[in-house]
Coordinates of C-alpha atoms in Angstrom, one line a residue:
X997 CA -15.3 10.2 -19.8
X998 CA -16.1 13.4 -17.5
X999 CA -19.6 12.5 -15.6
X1000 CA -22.0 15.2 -14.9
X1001 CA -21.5 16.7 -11.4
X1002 CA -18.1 15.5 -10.9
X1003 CA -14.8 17.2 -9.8
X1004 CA -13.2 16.0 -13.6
X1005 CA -16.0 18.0 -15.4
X1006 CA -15.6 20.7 -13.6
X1007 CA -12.3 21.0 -14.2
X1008 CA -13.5 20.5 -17.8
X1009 CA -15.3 23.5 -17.8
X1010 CA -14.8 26.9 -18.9
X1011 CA -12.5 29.4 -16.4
X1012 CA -13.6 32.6 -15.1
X1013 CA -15.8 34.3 -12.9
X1014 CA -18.7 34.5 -15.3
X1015 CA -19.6 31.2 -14.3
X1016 CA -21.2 31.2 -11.2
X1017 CA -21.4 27.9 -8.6
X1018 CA -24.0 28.5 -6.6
X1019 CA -24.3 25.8 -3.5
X1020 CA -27.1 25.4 -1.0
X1021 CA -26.4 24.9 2.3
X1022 CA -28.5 22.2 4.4
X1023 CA -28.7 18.9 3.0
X1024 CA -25.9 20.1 0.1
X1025 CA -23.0 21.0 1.9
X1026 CA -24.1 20.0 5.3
X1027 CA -26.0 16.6 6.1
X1028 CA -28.9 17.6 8.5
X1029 CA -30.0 21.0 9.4
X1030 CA -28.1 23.4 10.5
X1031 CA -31.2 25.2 12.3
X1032 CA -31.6 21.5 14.4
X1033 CA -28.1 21.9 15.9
X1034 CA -28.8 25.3 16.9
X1035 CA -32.2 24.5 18.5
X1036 CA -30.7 21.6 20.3
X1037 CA -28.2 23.9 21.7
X1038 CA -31.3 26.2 22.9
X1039 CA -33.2 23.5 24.7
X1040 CA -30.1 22.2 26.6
X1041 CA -29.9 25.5 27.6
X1042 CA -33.4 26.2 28.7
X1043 CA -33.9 28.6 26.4
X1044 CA -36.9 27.0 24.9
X1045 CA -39.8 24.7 26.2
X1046 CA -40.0 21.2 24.7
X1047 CA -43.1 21.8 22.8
X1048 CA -41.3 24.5 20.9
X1049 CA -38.5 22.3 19.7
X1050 CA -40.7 20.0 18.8
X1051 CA -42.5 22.3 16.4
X1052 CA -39.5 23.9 15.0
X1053 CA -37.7 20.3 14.4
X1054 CA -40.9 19.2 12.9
X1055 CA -41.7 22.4 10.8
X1056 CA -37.3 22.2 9.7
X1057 CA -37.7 18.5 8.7
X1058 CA -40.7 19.1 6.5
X1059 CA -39.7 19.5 2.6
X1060 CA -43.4 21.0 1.5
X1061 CA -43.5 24.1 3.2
X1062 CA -45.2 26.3 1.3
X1063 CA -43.7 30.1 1.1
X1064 CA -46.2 31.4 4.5
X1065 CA -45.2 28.4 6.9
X1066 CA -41.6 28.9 6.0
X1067 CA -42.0 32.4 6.9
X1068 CA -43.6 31.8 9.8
X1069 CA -40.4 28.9 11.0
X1070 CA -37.9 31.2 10.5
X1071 CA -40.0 34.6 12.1
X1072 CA -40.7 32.1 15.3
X1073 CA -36.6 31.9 15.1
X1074 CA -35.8 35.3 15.1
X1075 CA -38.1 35.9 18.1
X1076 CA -36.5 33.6 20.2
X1077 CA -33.6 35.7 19.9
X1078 CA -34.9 39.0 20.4
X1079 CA -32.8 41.1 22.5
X1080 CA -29.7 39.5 21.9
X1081 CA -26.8 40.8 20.6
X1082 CA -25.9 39.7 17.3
X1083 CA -22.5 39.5 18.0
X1084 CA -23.2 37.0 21.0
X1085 CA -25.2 35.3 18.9
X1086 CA -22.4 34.8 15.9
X1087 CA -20.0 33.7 18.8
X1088 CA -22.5 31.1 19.6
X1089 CA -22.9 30.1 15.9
X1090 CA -19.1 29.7 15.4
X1091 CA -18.7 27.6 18.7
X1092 CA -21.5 25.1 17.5
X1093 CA -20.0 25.0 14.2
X1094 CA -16.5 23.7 15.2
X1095 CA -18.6 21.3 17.7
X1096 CA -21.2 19.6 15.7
X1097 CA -21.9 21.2 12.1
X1098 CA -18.1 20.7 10.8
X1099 CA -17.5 16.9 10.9
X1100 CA -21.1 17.2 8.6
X1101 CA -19.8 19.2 5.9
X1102 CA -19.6 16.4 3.0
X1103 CA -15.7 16.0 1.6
X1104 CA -17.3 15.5 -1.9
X1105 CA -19.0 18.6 -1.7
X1106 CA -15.9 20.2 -0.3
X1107 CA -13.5 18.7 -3.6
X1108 CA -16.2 20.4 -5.3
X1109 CA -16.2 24.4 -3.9
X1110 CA -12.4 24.0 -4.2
X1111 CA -12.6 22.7 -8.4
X1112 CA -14.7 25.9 -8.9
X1113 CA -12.6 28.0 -6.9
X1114 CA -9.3 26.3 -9.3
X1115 CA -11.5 27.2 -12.4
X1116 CA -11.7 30.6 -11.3
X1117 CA -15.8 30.4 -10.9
X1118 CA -17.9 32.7 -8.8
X1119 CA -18.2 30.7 -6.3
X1120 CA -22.1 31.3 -3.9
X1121 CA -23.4 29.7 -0.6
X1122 CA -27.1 30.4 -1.5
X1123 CA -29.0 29.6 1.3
X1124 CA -32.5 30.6 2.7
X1125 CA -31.2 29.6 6.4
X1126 CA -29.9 32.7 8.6
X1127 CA -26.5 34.2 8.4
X1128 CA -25.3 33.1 12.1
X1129 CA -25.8 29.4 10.2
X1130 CA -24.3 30.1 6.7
X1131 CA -21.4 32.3 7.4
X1132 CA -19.3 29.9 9.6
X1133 CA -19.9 27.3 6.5
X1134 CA -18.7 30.0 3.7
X1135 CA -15.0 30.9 6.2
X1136 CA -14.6 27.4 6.5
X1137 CA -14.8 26.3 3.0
X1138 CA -13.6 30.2 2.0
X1139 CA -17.0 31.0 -0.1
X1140 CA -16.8 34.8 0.2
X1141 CA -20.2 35.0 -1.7
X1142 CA -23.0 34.1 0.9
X1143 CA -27.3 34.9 0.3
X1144 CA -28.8 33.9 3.1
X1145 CA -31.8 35.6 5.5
X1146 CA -30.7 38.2 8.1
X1147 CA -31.7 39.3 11.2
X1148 CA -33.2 42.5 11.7
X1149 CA -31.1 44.7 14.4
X1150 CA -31.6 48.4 16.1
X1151 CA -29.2 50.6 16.9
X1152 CA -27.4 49.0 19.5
X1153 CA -26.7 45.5 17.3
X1154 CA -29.3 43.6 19.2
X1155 CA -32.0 41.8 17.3
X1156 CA -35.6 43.0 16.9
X1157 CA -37.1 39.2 16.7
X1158 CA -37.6 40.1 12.6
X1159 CA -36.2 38.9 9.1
X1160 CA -34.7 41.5 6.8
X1161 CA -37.5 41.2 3.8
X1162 CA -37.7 40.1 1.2
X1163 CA -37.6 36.6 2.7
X1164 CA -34.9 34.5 0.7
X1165 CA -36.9 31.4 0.2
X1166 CA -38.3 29.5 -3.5
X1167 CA -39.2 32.4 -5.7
X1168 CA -37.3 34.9 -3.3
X1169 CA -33.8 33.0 -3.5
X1170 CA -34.3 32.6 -7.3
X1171 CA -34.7 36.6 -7.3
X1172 CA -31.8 36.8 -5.1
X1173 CA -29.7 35.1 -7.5
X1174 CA -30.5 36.3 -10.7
X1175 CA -30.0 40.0 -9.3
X1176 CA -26.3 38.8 -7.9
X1177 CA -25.9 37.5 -11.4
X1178 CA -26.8 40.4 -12.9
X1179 CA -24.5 42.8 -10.6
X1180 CA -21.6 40.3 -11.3
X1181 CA -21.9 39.7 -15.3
X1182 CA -22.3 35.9 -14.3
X1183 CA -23.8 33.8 -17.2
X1184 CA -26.3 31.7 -16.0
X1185 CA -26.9 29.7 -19.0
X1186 CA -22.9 28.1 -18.1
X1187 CA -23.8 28.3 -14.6
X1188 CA -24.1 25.2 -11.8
X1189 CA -26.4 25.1 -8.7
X1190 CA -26.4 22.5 -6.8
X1191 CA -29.4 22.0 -4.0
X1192 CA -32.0 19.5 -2.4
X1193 CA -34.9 20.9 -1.6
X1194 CA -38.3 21.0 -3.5
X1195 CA -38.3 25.0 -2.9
X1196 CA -35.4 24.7 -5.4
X1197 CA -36.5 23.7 -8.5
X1198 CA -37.7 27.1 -10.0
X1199 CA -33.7 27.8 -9.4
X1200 CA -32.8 24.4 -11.4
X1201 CA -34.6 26.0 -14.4
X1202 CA -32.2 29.0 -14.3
X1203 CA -29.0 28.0 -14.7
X1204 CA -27.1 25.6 -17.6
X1205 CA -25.9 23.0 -15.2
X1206 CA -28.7 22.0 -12.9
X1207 CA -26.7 19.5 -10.1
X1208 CA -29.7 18.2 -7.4
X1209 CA -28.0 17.4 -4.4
X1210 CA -29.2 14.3 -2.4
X1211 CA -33.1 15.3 -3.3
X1212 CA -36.1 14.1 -2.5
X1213 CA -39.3 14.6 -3.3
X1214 CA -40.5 16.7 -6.2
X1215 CA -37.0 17.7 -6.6
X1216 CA -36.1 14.0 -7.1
X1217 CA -38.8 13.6 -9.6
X1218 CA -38.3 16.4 -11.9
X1219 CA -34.6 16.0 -12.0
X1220 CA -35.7 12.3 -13.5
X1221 CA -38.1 13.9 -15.3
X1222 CA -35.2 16.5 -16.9
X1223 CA -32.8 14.1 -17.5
X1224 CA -30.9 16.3 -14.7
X1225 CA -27.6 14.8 -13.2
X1226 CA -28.3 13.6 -9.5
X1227 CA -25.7 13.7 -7.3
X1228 CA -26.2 11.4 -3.6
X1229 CA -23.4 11.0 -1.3
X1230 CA -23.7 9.3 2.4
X1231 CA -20.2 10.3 3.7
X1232 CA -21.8 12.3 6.3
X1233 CA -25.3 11.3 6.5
X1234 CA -25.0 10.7 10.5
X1235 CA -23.5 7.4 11.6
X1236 CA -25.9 5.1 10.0
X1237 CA -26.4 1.4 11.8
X1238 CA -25.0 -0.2 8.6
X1239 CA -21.8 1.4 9.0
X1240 CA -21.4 1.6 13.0
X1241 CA -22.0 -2.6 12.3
X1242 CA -19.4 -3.1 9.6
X1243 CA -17.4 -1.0 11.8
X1244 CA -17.9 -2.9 14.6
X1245 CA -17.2 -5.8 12.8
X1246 CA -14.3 -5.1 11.6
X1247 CA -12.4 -4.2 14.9
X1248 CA -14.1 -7.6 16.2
X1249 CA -11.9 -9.5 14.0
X1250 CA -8.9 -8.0 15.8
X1251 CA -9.7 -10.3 18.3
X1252 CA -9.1 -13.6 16.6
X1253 CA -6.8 -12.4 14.2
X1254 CA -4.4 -11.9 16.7
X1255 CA -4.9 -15.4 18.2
X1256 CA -3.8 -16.8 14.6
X1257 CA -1.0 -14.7 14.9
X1258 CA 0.0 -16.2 18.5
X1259 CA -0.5 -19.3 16.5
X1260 CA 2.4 -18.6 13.8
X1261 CA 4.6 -17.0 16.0
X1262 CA 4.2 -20.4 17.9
X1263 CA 5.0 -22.7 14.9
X1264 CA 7.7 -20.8 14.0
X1265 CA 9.5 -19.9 16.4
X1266 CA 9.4 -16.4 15.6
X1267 CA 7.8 -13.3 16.8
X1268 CA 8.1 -11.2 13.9
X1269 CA 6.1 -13.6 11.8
X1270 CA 3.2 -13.6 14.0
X1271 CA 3.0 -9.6 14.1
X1272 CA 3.3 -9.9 10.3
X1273 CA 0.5 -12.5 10.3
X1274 CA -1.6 -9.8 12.3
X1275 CA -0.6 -6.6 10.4
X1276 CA -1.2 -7.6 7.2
X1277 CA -4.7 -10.0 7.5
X1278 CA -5.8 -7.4 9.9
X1279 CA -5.7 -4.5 7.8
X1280 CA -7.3 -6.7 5.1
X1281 CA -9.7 -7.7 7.2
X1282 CA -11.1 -4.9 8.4
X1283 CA -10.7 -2.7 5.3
X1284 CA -12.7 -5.7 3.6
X1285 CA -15.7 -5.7 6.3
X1286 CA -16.1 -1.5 6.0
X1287 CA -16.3 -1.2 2.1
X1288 CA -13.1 0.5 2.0
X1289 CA -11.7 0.2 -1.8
X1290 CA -8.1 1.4 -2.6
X1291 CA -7.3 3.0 -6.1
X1292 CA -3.6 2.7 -5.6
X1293 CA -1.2 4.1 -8.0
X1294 CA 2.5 3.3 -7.8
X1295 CA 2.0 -0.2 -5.9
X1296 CA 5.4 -1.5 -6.7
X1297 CA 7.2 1.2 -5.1
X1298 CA 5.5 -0.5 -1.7
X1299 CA 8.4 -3.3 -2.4
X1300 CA 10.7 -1.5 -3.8
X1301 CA 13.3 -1.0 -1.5
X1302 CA 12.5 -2.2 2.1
X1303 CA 13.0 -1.5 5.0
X1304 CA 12.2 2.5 4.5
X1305 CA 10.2 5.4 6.2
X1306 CA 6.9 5.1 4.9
X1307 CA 5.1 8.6 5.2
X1308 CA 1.9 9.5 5.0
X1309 CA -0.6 12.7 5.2
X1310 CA -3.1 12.6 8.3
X1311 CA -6.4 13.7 8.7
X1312 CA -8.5 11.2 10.6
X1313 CA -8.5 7.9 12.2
X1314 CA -8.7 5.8 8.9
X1315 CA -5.3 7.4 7.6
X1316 CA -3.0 5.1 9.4
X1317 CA -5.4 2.1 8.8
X1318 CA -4.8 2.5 5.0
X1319 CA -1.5 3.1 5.3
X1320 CA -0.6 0.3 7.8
X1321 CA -2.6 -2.0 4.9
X1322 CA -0.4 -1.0 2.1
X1323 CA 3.0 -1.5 3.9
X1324 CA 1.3 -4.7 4.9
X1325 CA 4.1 -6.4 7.0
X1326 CA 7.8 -5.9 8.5
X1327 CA 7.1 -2.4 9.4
X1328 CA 6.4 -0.9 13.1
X1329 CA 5.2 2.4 13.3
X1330 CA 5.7 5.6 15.6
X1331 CA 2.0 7.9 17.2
X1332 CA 1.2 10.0 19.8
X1333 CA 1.1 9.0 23.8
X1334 CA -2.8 9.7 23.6
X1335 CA -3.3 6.8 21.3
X1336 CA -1.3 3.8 22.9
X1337 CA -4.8 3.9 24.9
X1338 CA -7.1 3.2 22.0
X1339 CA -8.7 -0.1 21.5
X1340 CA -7.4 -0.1 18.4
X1341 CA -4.0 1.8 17.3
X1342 CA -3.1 1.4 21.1
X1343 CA -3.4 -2.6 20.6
X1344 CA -2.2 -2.8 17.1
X1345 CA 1.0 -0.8 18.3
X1346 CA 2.1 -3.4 21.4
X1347 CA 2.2 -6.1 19.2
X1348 CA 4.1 -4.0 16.3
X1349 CA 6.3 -2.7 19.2
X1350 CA 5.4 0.9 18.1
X1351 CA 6.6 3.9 19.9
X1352 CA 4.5 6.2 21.6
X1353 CA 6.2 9.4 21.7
X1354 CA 5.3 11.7 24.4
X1355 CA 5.1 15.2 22.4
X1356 CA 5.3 17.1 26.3
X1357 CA 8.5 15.5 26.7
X1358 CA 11.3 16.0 24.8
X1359 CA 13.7 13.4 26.6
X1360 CA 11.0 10.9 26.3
X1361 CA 10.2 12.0 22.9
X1362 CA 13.9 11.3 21.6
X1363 CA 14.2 8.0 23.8
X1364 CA 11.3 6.6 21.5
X1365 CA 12.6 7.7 18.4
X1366 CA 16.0 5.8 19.2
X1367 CA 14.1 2.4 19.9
X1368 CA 12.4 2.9 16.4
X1369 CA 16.2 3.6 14.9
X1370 CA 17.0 0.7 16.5
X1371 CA 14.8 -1.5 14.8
X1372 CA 15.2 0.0 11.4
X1373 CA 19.0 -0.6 11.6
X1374 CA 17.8 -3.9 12.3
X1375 CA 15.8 -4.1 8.9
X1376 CA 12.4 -3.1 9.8
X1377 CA 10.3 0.0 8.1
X1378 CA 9.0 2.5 9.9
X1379 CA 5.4 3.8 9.3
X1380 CA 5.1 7.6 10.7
X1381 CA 2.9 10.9 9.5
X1382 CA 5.3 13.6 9.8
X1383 CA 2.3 16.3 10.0
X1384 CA 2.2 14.7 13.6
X1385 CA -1.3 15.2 14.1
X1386 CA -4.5 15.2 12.0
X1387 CA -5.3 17.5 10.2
X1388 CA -9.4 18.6 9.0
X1389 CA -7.8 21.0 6.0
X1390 CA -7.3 21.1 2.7
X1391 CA -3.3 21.9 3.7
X1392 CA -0.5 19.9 4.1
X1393 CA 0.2 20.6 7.8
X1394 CA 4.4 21.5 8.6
X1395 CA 6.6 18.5 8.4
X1396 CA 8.6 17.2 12.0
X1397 CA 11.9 16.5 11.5
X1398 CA 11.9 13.0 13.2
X1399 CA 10.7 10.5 10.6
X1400 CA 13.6 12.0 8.7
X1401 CA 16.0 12.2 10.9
X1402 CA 15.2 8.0 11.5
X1403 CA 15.4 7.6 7.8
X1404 CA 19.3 9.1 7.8
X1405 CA 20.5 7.2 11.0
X1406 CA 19.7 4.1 9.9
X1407 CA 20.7 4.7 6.1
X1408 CA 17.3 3.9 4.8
X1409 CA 14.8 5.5 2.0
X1410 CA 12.1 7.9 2.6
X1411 CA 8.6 6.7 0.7
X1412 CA 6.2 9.0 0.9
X1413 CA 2.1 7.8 0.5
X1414 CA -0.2 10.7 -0.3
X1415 CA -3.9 9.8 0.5
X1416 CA -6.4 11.9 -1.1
X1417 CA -9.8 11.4 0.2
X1418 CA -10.0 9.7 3.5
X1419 CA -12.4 12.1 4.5
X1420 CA -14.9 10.8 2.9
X1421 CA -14.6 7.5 4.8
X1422 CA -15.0 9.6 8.1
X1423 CA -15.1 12.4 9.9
X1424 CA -11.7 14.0 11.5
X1425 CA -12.4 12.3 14.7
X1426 CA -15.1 10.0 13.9
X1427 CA -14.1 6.5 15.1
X1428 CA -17.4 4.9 12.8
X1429 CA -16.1 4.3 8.9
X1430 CA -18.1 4.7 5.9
X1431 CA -17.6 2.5 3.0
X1432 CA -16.0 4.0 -0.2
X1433 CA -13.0 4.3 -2.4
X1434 CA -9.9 6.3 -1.5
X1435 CA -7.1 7.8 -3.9
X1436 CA -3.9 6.8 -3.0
X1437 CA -0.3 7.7 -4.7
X1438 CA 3.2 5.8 -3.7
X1439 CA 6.1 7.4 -4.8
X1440 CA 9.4 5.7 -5.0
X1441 CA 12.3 5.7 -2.8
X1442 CA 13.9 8.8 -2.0
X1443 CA 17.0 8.3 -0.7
X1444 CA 18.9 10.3 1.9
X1445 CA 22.1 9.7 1.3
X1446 CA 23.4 13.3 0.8
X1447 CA 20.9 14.7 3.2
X1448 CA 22.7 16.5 6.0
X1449 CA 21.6 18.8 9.1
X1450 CA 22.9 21.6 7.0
X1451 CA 20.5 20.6 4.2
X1452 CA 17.8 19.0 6.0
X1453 CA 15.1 21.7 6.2
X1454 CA 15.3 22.1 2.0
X1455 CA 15.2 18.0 2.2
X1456 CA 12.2 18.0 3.8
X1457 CA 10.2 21.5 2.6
X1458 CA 10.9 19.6 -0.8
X1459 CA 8.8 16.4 0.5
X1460 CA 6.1 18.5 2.0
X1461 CA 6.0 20.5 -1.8
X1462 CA 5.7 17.2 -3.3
X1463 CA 2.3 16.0 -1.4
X1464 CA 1.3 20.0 -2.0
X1465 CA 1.7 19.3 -5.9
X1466 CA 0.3 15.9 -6.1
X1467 CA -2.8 17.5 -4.1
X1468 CA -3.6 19.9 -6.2
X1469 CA -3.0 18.1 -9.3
X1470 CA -4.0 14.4 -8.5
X1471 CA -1.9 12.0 -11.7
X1472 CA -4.3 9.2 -12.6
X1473 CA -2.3 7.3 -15.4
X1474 CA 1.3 7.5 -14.3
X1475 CA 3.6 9.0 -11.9
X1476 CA 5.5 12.5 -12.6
X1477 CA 8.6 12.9 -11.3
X1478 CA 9.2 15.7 -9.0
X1479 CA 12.2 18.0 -8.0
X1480 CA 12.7 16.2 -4.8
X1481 CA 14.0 12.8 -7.3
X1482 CA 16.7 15.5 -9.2
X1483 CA 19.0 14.5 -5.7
X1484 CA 18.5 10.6 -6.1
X1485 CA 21.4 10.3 -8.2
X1486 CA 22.1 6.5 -6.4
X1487 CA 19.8 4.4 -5.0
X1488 CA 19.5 4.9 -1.0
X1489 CA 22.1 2.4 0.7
X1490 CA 20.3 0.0 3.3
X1491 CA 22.2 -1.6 6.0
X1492 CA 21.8 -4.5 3.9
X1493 CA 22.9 -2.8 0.8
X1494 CA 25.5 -1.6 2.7
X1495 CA 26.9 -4.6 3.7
X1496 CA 26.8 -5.6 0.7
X1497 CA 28.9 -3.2 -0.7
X1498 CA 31.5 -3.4 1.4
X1499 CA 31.8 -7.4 0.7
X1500 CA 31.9 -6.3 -2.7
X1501 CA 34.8 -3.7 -2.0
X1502 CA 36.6 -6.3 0.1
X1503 CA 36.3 -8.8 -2.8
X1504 CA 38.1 -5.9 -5.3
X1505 CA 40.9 -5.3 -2.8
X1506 CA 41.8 -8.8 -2.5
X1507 CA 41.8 -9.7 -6.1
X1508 CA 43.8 -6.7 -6.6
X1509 CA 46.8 -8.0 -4.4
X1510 CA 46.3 -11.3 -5.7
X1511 CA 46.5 -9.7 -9.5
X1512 CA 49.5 -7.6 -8.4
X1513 CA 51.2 -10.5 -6.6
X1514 CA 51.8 -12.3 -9.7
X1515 CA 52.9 -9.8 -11.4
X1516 CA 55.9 -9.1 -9.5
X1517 CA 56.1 -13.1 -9.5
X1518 CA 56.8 -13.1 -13.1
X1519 CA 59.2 -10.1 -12.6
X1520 CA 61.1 -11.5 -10.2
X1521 CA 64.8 -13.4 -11.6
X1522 CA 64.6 -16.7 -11.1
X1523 CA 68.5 -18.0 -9.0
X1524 CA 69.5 -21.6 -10.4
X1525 CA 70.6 -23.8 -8.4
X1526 CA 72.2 -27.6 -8.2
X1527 CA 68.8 -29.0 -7.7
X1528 CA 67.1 -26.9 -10.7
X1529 CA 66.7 -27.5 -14.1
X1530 CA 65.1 -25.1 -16.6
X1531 CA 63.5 -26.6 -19.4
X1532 CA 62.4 -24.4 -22.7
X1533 CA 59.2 -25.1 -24.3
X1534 CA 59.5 -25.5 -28.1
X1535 CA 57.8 -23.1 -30.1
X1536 CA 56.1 -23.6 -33.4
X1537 CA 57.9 -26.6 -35.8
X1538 CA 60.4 -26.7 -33.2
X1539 CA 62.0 -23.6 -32.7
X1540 CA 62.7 -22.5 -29.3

């Protein structure tokens, strides 16, 4: 079943650009305002007296401005900014973006934009905020289709302290749309919008696929009213109590979760039970506390050959968390120097005797990746993102060579993990979690057994193609089998395996010699002598 407003029925829908998408900005793509950020900036700056920022941030958070008031918000705006250059002013907008407007962009919203672009949809940020605060939004999430309110500028570029008119707000926006519709042959009636506010609804009406966005209000009301699909996500909603305490939480249990593991390592005698104790009730633990669900396709190829170079893609703090919870135990893991000083990776790797590779320093850098050969030879996996660093993008970031190279000195499997939505359970460098379920595919084992340094770089551009592919085209019922498994002829040989073999091989020679030594025994003439006697066995009713 393909619900209303979700990635799956989009993909559902019909291709081509006469179906437009059109997406507001705050509260829709962005959680917060946009304007707020911007007029925070100001007042740190002395830009603006308190009283003003009060009255903008009041006037911004207010969902029943009528037409004149919001006229008046976003003229008192433009005259704060009169005289400056618009250029200075777009610099200042981009800067503030990467700061504090990116990490607020909402991931669902994101897979979204990017199922419209696949379906080959006109794709609109429709927004009645100003250009400086919509155009950083559209480059970001590549919307080259942006309505929004501009400034008014003289010759010189520098800006008058007025709104280009007519005023893209309510009745204004709708107009605005319905004109780019008709300049573009888009079809309204197979159209989507997707927005919050109340000033919105008249645009609801328009268009085939009405989506509200998180509303409130009247919007909220005639959208039950309608029947209209309602879309809410809290992915980005700031970091709410609730989730800064189950974070909290959650790292709390480190604490005595690592005392139980002193414990076992106690009873038993052994170390590497007690870091398995940790590792696996930890991740549990904490994933537990947060919310965090795992939709996990291909679990048995978790077990299916260990040890092994678990990979994974990066592109925030809960990445390795999931990842570390799916390998569960017997596995130590290789990061960055910056993190052996973080309360938690930093701790969690001393106890799994991670390395902490020194990306500055290459010798340092090399001497680490050694220790962690070291202990795969001596049977433990190895948990590593070969992007190296996280990544906020849609991409798959280059591959390093080193989890690979580990993978063919010790004679072990490469397994790669390919996490789809961690974003929405935080932010790229958020270090509160949100609850929610993430997407994850395990692939089997690919082993490295033909892989050389001539044919490395193909090896691995064929790994890095495979999390591409799986990306773009998520499998939900089973796993497809990609070029990258056309070079598994034979299962990778483990140091185990390997031993193994050669047992097996030793076995074969010696029963060979044995075989061919009594063959040549029965070959052999046997010499009588004084004290032998040869007796014949009778055959059948006594013939010899």
């Amino acid at each position: 079943m393909r619900l209303p407003g979700s990635v799956a029925e989009v993909q559902a829908s019909p291709p081509g650009p006469q179906v437009g998408a059109f997406f507001d900005l705050d509260g829709t793509l962005v959680a917060g305002f946009t304007g707020v950020v911007m007029t925070q900036d100001r007042l740190r700056r002395r830009q603006m007296s308190v009283g003003e920022f009060i009255g903008m941030v009041q006037a911004g958070l207010n969902h029943q401005l009528g037409r004149s008031e919001f006229e008046d918000l976003i003229g008192k705006g433009a005259r704060m900014l009169r005289g400056n250059s618009v250029d200075d002013i777009d610099e200042l907008a981009e800067r503030l973006f990467m700061q504090k407007i990116v990490s607020r962009i909402y991931p669902e919203m994101r897979e979204l934009v990017r199922a419209h672009m696949d379906r080959g949809h006109t794709v609109v940020l429709s927004s009645s905020a100003l250009t400086v605060q919509v155009e950083p939004v559209a480059r970001f999430l590549g919307i080259e289709n942006v309505l929004s309110n501009k400034f008014v500028t003289d010759v010189d570029g520098l800006i008058t302290g007025e709104v280009q008119r007519p005023v893209i707000w309510g009745p204004g926006k709708a107009r605005a749309v319905q004109e780019f519709a008709a300049a573009n042959k888009i079809d309204l009636a197979q159209s989507y919008f997707y927005a919050d506010g109340d000033e919105d609804v008249a645009l609801m009406y328009l268009v085939g696929n009405p989506r509200p966005t998180n509303p409130a209000g009247k919007m909220a009301a005639v959208a039950a009213k309608r029947g209209w699909p309602v879309l809410r996500f809290s992915s980005r909603s700031g970091s709410s109590p609730l989730s800064q305490l189950r974070t909290a939480a959650g790292i709390a249990s480190m604490m005595p979760i690592a005392a139980g593991a002193v414990g076992v390592g106690l009873l038993t005698l052994n170390k590497r039970a007690g870091v398995n104790f940790f590792t696996s009730m930890f991740g549990r633990t904490l994933l537990n506390t947060i919310g965090i669900n795992l939709q996990v396709l291909g679990k048995e190829n978790l077990t299916a050959q260990r040890p092994a170079v678990f990979i994974f893609n990066h592109r925030n703090q809960a990445d390795p968390l999931i990842a570390g919870r799916l390998v569960s135990d017997n596995f130590t893991s290789v990061g960055k120097k910056e993190l052996e000083n973080d309360p938690i990776v930093g701790t969690m790797g001393r106890i799994m005797d991670a390395a902490f590779i020194d990306r500055d320093d290459p010798v340092k850098a090399v001497e680490g990746l050694k220790k962690v050969e070291e202990l795969a030879r001596k049977g433990l996996s190895i948990l590593i993102a070969p992007e190296g660093t996280r990544l906020d993008t849609t991409e798959v970031g280059d591959f390093k060579k080193g989890p690979f190279r580990i993978a063919m000195s010790a004679g072990i499997p490469i397994v790669p993990i390919v996490i789809r939505n961690a974003e929405v359970i935080a932010a790229r460098d958020s270090s509160t979690f949100n609850p929610g379920t993430v997407d994850v595919v395990v692939y089997p084992p690919i082993p490295v057994d033909d892989w050389t340094y001539d044919n490395l770089a193909e090896r691995i551009a064929e790994v890095r193609q495979l999390y591409i592919d799986t990306l773009k085209d998520w499998p939900h019922d089973e796993l497809p089998t990609p070029d990258i498994y056309k070079h598994a002829t034979a299962p990778a040989k483990t140091p185990a395996t390997k031993k193994a073999a050669a047992k097996k091989t030793a076995a074969k020679k010696t029963a060979a010699k044995k075989t061919a030594a009594k063959k040549a025994a029965k070959k052999a003439p046997v010499k009588k002598t004084a004290a032998t006697t040869v007796t014949k066995r009778s055959g059948p009713k006594g013939r010899p």
